[in-house]
Amino acid sequence: DSGVTQTPKHLITATGQRVTLRCSPRSGDLSVYWYQQSLDQGLQFLIQYYNGEERAKGNILERFSAQQFPDLHSELNLSSLELGDSALYFCASSSGRAWEQFFGPGTRLTVL
Amino acid sequence: ELKVEQNPLFLSMQEGKNYTIYCNYSTTSDRLYWYRQDPGKSLESLFVLLSNGAVKQEGRLMASLDTKARLSTLHITAAVHDLSATYFCAVVHSGAGSYQLTFGKGTKLSVIP
């Protein structure tokens, strides 16, 4: 158990819908990262927040957005969902010199 | 753009044998991570390599980093079935407080009794 929690574990929805994925980092970690894992694209970095501020953006679609709240939990919002958005979405958190990232259990999103 | 290449992508080996997984990356980085992923599960951190020449060992796994060659290796000694999993290397792309990871495609290891 990494100490990073994510909800829900599974999400099944239809094309065109909007969903919100939630992540709570390890106690004391200020940085939160979101990654997408799919069979064709592999593991891709989406976005990083540090203490409420966006720090880096990766291959995140305009239909996707994220935020980090004052209590440091983060939410990833996915809208106008397409079949190709079906994937495992991981949240990770880090702190300290090594900036080792600890991953949550993931949310499996299925878009039908 | 940082690229990370792992090879092999698939590895089937017998119990008791040794093998090495290679991870090459395209731009300078002084930080490399190895993760393990079991099917349908999350990523488990195995090693953090922070400097040139770093070597870390845990059980039957040993990881090393050569920043000049932009190469890391994960060596498996006397493989056992429990090591069957997918192994990812990831390189940090850092700047202005950002520490995003770029992952290799992963090496799916199957250890056969």
GROMACS .gro file of C-alpha atoms in nm:
model
  225
    1ASP     CA    1   0.000   0.000   0.000
    2SER     CA    2   0.164   0.321  -0.122
    3GLY     CA    3  -0.052   0.552   0.091
    4VAL     CA    4  -0.202   0.717  -0.219
    5THR     CA    5  -0.575   0.661  -0.252
    6GLN     CA    6  -0.791   0.692  -0.560
    7THR     CA    7  -1.165   0.671  -0.612
    8PRO     CA    8  -1.353   0.519  -0.775
    9LYS     CA    9  -1.173   0.194  -0.862
   10HIS     CA   10  -1.387   0.135  -1.166
   11LEU     CA   11  -1.599   0.366  -1.377
   12ILE     CA   12  -1.817   0.269  -1.669
   13THR     CA   13  -1.979   0.546  -1.867
   14ALA     CA   14  -2.098   0.638  -2.213
   15THR     CA   15  -1.946   0.849  -2.487
   16GLY     CA   16  -2.006   1.219  -2.447
   17GLN     CA   17  -2.031   1.201  -2.068
   18ARG     CA   18  -1.819   1.370  -1.804
   19VAL     CA   19  -1.650   1.202  -1.507
   20THR     CA   20  -1.435   1.308  -1.213
   21LEU     CA   21  -1.154   1.100  -1.070
   22ARG     CA   22  -1.030   1.172  -0.721
   23CYS     CA   23  -0.689   1.128  -0.563
   24SER     CA   24  -0.556   1.178  -0.211
   25PRO     CA   25  -0.175   1.193  -0.185
   26ARG     CA   26   0.039   1.039   0.086
   27SER     CA   27   0.042   1.233   0.407
   28GLY     CA   28   0.285   1.522   0.373
   29ASP     CA   29   0.331   1.499  -0.004
   30LEU     CA   30   0.270   1.828  -0.181
   31SER     CA   31   0.307   1.710  -0.540
   32VAL     CA   32   0.041   1.518  -0.725
   33TYR     CA   33   0.080   1.371  -1.072
   34TRP     CA   34  -0.173   1.215  -1.308
   35TYR     CA   35  -0.084   0.945  -1.560
   36GLN     CA   36  -0.285   0.756  -1.818
   37GLN     CA   37  -0.206   0.394  -1.905
   38SER     CA   38  -0.351   0.242  -2.220
   39LEU     CA   39  -0.252  -0.052  -2.436
   40ASP     CA   40  -0.161   0.158  -2.739
   41GLN     CA   41  -0.003   0.463  -2.571
   42GLY     CA   42   0.157   0.300  -2.268
   43LEU     CA   43   0.206   0.512  -1.955
   44GLN     CA   44   0.177   0.883  -2.029
   45PHE     CA   45   0.220   1.180  -1.800
   46LEU     CA   46  -0.080   1.410  -1.798
   47ILE     CA   47  -0.028   1.685  -1.543
   48GLN     CA   48   0.148   1.777  -1.216
   49TYR     CA   49   0.034   1.998  -0.931
   50TYR     CA   50   0.243   2.123  -0.643
   51ASN     CA   51   0.069   2.268  -0.339
   52GLY     CA   52  -0.227   2.378  -0.543
   53GLU     CA   53  -0.040   2.516  -0.842
   54GLU     CA   54  -0.001   2.357  -1.181
   55ARG     CA   55   0.367   2.276  -1.242
   56ALA     CA   56   0.382   2.074  -1.562
   57LYS     CA   57   0.155   1.960  -1.841
   58GLY     CA   58   0.211   1.658  -2.057
   59ASN     CA   59  -0.006   1.497  -2.321
   60ILE     CA   60  -0.330   1.611  -2.164
   61LEU     CA   61  -0.623   1.670  -2.395
   62GLU     CA   62  -0.815   1.996  -2.382
   63ARG     CA   63  -1.122   1.796  -2.278
   64PHE     CA   64  -0.936   1.700  -1.960
   65SER     CA   65  -0.866   1.928  -1.668
   66ALA     CA   66  -0.737   1.889  -1.315
   67GLN     CA   67  -0.701   2.080  -0.995
   68GLN     CA   68  -0.549   2.040  -0.651
   69PHE     CA   69  -0.742   2.164  -0.352
   70PRO     CA   70  -0.616   2.329  -0.031
   71ASP     CA   71  -0.630   1.994   0.150
   72LEU     CA   72  -0.398   1.865  -0.127
   73HIS     CA   73  -0.636   1.614  -0.277
   74SER     CA   74  -0.666   1.634  -0.654
   75GLU     CA   75  -0.937   1.575  -0.908
   76LEU     CA   76  -0.906   1.491  -1.276
   77ASN     CA   77  -1.207   1.588  -1.485
   78LEU     CA   78  -1.264   1.416  -1.816
   79SER     CA   79  -1.538   1.549  -2.042
   80SER     CA   80  -1.692   1.471  -2.381
   81LEU     CA   81  -1.562   1.121  -2.334
   82GLU     CA   82  -1.463   0.912  -2.633
   83LEU     CA   83  -1.404   0.539  -2.667
   84GLY     CA   84  -1.031   0.604  -2.684
   85ASP     CA   85  -1.033   0.755  -2.336
   86SER     CA   86  -1.083   0.410  -2.188
   87ALA     CA   87  -0.772   0.348  -1.982
   88LEU     CA   88  -0.625   0.314  -1.635
   89TYR     CA   89  -0.571   0.651  -1.474
   90PHE     CA   90  -0.309   0.667  -1.202
   91CYS     CA   91  -0.237   0.934  -0.952
   92ALA     CA   92   0.104   0.956  -0.788
   93SER     CA   93   0.248   1.176  -0.517
   94SER     CA   94   0.599   1.266  -0.414
   95SER     CA   95   0.815   1.470  -0.183
   96GLY     CA   96   1.172   1.484  -0.068
   97ARG     CA   97   1.501   1.509  -0.252
   98ALA     CA   98   1.458   1.196  -0.460
   99TRP     CA   99   1.112   1.300  -0.572
  100GLU     CA  100   1.025   0.932  -0.582
  101GLN     CA  101   0.672   0.898  -0.705
  102PHE     CA  102   0.434   0.663  -0.526
  103PHE     CA  103   0.139   0.546  -0.727
  104GLY     CA  104  -0.218   0.495  -0.621
  105PRO     CA  105  -0.422   0.186  -0.715
  106GLY     CA  106  -0.566   0.354  -1.023
  107THR     CA  107  -0.912   0.412  -1.165
  108ARG     CA  108  -1.014   0.194  -1.457
  109LEU     CA  109  -1.232   0.397  -1.691
  110THR     CA  110  -1.440   0.220  -1.952
  111VAL     CA  111  -1.623   0.433  -2.208
  112LEU     CA  112  -1.896   0.247  -2.397
  113GLU     CA  113   1.160   1.533  -2.649
  114LEU     CA  114   1.275   1.273  -2.400
  115LYS     CA  115   1.248   0.918  -2.529
  116VAL     CA  116   1.293   0.606  -2.319
  117GLU     CA  117   1.350   0.270  -2.482
  118GLN     CA  118   1.342  -0.063  -2.306
  119ASN     CA  119   1.447  -0.395  -2.441
  120PRO     CA  120   1.344  -0.659  -2.461
  121LEU     CA  121   0.972  -0.588  -2.447
  122PHE     CA  122   0.893  -0.953  -2.378
  123LEU     CA  123   1.111  -1.195  -2.189
  124SER     CA  124   1.040  -1.557  -2.115
  125MET     CA  125   1.296  -1.723  -1.898
  126GLN     CA  126   1.338  -2.038  -1.699
  127GLU     CA  127   1.362  -2.040  -1.324
  128GLY     CA  128   1.719  -2.022  -1.205
  129LYS     CA  129   1.849  -1.831  -1.507
  130ASN     CA  130   1.998  -1.482  -1.518
  131TYR     CA  131   1.900  -1.202  -1.753
  132THR     CA  132   1.931  -0.826  -1.800
  133ILE     CA  133   1.674  -0.569  -1.907
  134TYR     CA  134   1.808  -0.255  -2.071
  135CYS     CA  135   1.676   0.099  -2.055
  136ASN     CA  136   1.816   0.369  -2.285
  137TYR     CA  137   1.709   0.730  -2.274
  138SER     CA  138   1.767   1.015  -2.514
  139THR     CA  139   1.848   1.327  -2.309
  140THR     CA  140   2.043   1.405  -1.998
  141SER     CA  141   1.884   1.305  -1.670
  142ASP     CA  142   2.037   1.227  -1.335
  143ARG     CA  143   1.743   1.038  -1.199
  144LEU     CA  144   1.598   0.707  -1.306
  145TYR     CA  145   1.338   0.481  -1.151
  146TRP     CA  146   1.240   0.120  -1.191
  147TYR     CA  147   0.885   0.006  -1.124
  148ARG     CA  148   0.711  -0.328  -1.118
  149GLN     CA  149   0.351  -0.377  -1.227
  150ASP     CA  150   0.145  -0.693  -1.179
  151PRO     CA  151  -0.152  -0.743  -1.414
  152GLY     CA  152  -0.433  -0.500  -1.338
  153LYS     CA  153  -0.243  -0.354  -1.045
  154SER     CA  154  -0.061  -0.033  -0.965
  155LEU     CA  155   0.307   0.046  -1.005
  156GLU     CA  156   0.536  -0.055  -0.723
  157SER     CA  157   0.859   0.139  -0.683
  158LEU     CA  158   1.164  -0.087  -0.697
  159PHE     CA  159   1.468   0.136  -0.728
  160VAL     CA  160   1.558   0.503  -0.734
  161LEU     CA  161   1.891   0.574  -0.903
  162LEU     CA  162   2.014   0.926  -0.840
  163SER     CA  163   2.366   0.951  -0.975
  164ASN     CA  164   2.610   0.817  -1.227
  165GLY     CA  165   2.742   0.477  -1.124
  166ALA     CA  166   2.459   0.416  -0.878
  167VAL     CA  167   2.395   0.050  -0.810
  168LYS     CA  168   2.113  -0.083  -0.596
  169GLN     CA  169   2.018  -0.438  -0.509
  170GLU     CA  170   1.709  -0.591  -0.360
  171GLY     CA  171   1.686  -0.966  -0.346
  172ARG     CA  172   1.735  -1.112  -0.694
  173LEU     CA  173   1.715  -0.773  -0.866
  174MET     CA  174   2.001  -0.530  -0.918
  175ALA     CA  175   1.975  -0.196  -1.096
  176SER     CA  176   2.252   0.029  -1.220
  177LEU     CA  177   2.279   0.367  -1.389
  178ASP     CA  178   2.534   0.505  -1.633
  179THR     CA  179   2.436   0.865  -1.702
  180LYS     CA  180   2.713   0.916  -1.958
  181ALA     CA  181   2.587   0.629  -2.170
  182ARG     CA  182   2.226   0.720  -2.081
  183LEU     CA  183   2.171   0.358  -1.989
  184SER     CA  184   2.026   0.172  -1.696
  185THR     CA  185   2.012  -0.202  -1.649
  186LEU     CA  186   1.795  -0.425  -1.434
  187HIS     CA  187   1.968  -0.756  -1.375
  188ILE     CA  188   1.775  -1.060  -1.262
  189THR     CA  189   1.968  -1.332  -1.083
  190ALA     CA  190   1.839  -1.689  -1.053
  191ALA     CA  191   1.487  -1.597  -1.155
  192VAL     CA  192   1.187  -1.734  -0.965
  193HIS     CA  193   0.822  -1.745  -1.071
  194ASP     CA  194   0.728  -1.464  -0.829
  195LEU     CA  195   0.930  -1.222  -1.040
  196SER     CA  196   0.686  -1.258  -1.329
  197ALA     CA  197   0.550  -0.906  -1.391
  198THR     CA  198   0.599  -0.608  -1.617
  199TYR     CA  199   0.899  -0.390  -1.535
  200PHE     CA  200   0.914  -0.024  -1.632
  201CYS     CA  201   1.199   0.218  -1.625
  202ALA     CA  202   1.115   0.587  -1.601
  203VAL     CA  203   1.331   0.894  -1.643
  204VAL     CA  204   1.268   1.228  -1.483
  205HIS     CA  205   1.220   1.532  -1.700
  206SER     CA  206   1.268   1.813  -1.456
  207GLY     CA  207   1.257   2.188  -1.468
  208ALA     CA  208   1.107   2.476  -1.272
  209GLY     CA  209   0.975   2.250  -1.000
  210SER     CA  210   0.827   1.991  -1.232
  211TYR     CA  211   0.930   1.626  -1.215
  212GLN     CA  212   0.732   1.442  -1.476
  213LEU     CA  213   0.826   1.084  -1.554
  214THR     CA  214   0.869   0.949  -1.903
  215PHE     CA  215   0.823   0.572  -1.906
  216GLY     CA  216   0.958   0.303  -2.130
  217LYS     CA  217   0.708   0.066  -2.285
  218GLY     CA  218   0.779  -0.195  -2.021
  219THR     CA  219   0.931  -0.543  -2.025
  220LYS     CA  220   0.685  -0.824  -1.966
  221LEU     CA  221   0.874  -1.095  -1.782
  222SER     CA  222   0.746  -1.450  -1.759
  223VAL     CA  223   0.944  -1.691  -1.546
  224ILE     CA  224   0.868  -2.051  -1.633
  225PRO     CA  225   0.917  -2.328  -1.376
   0.00000   0.00000   0.00000
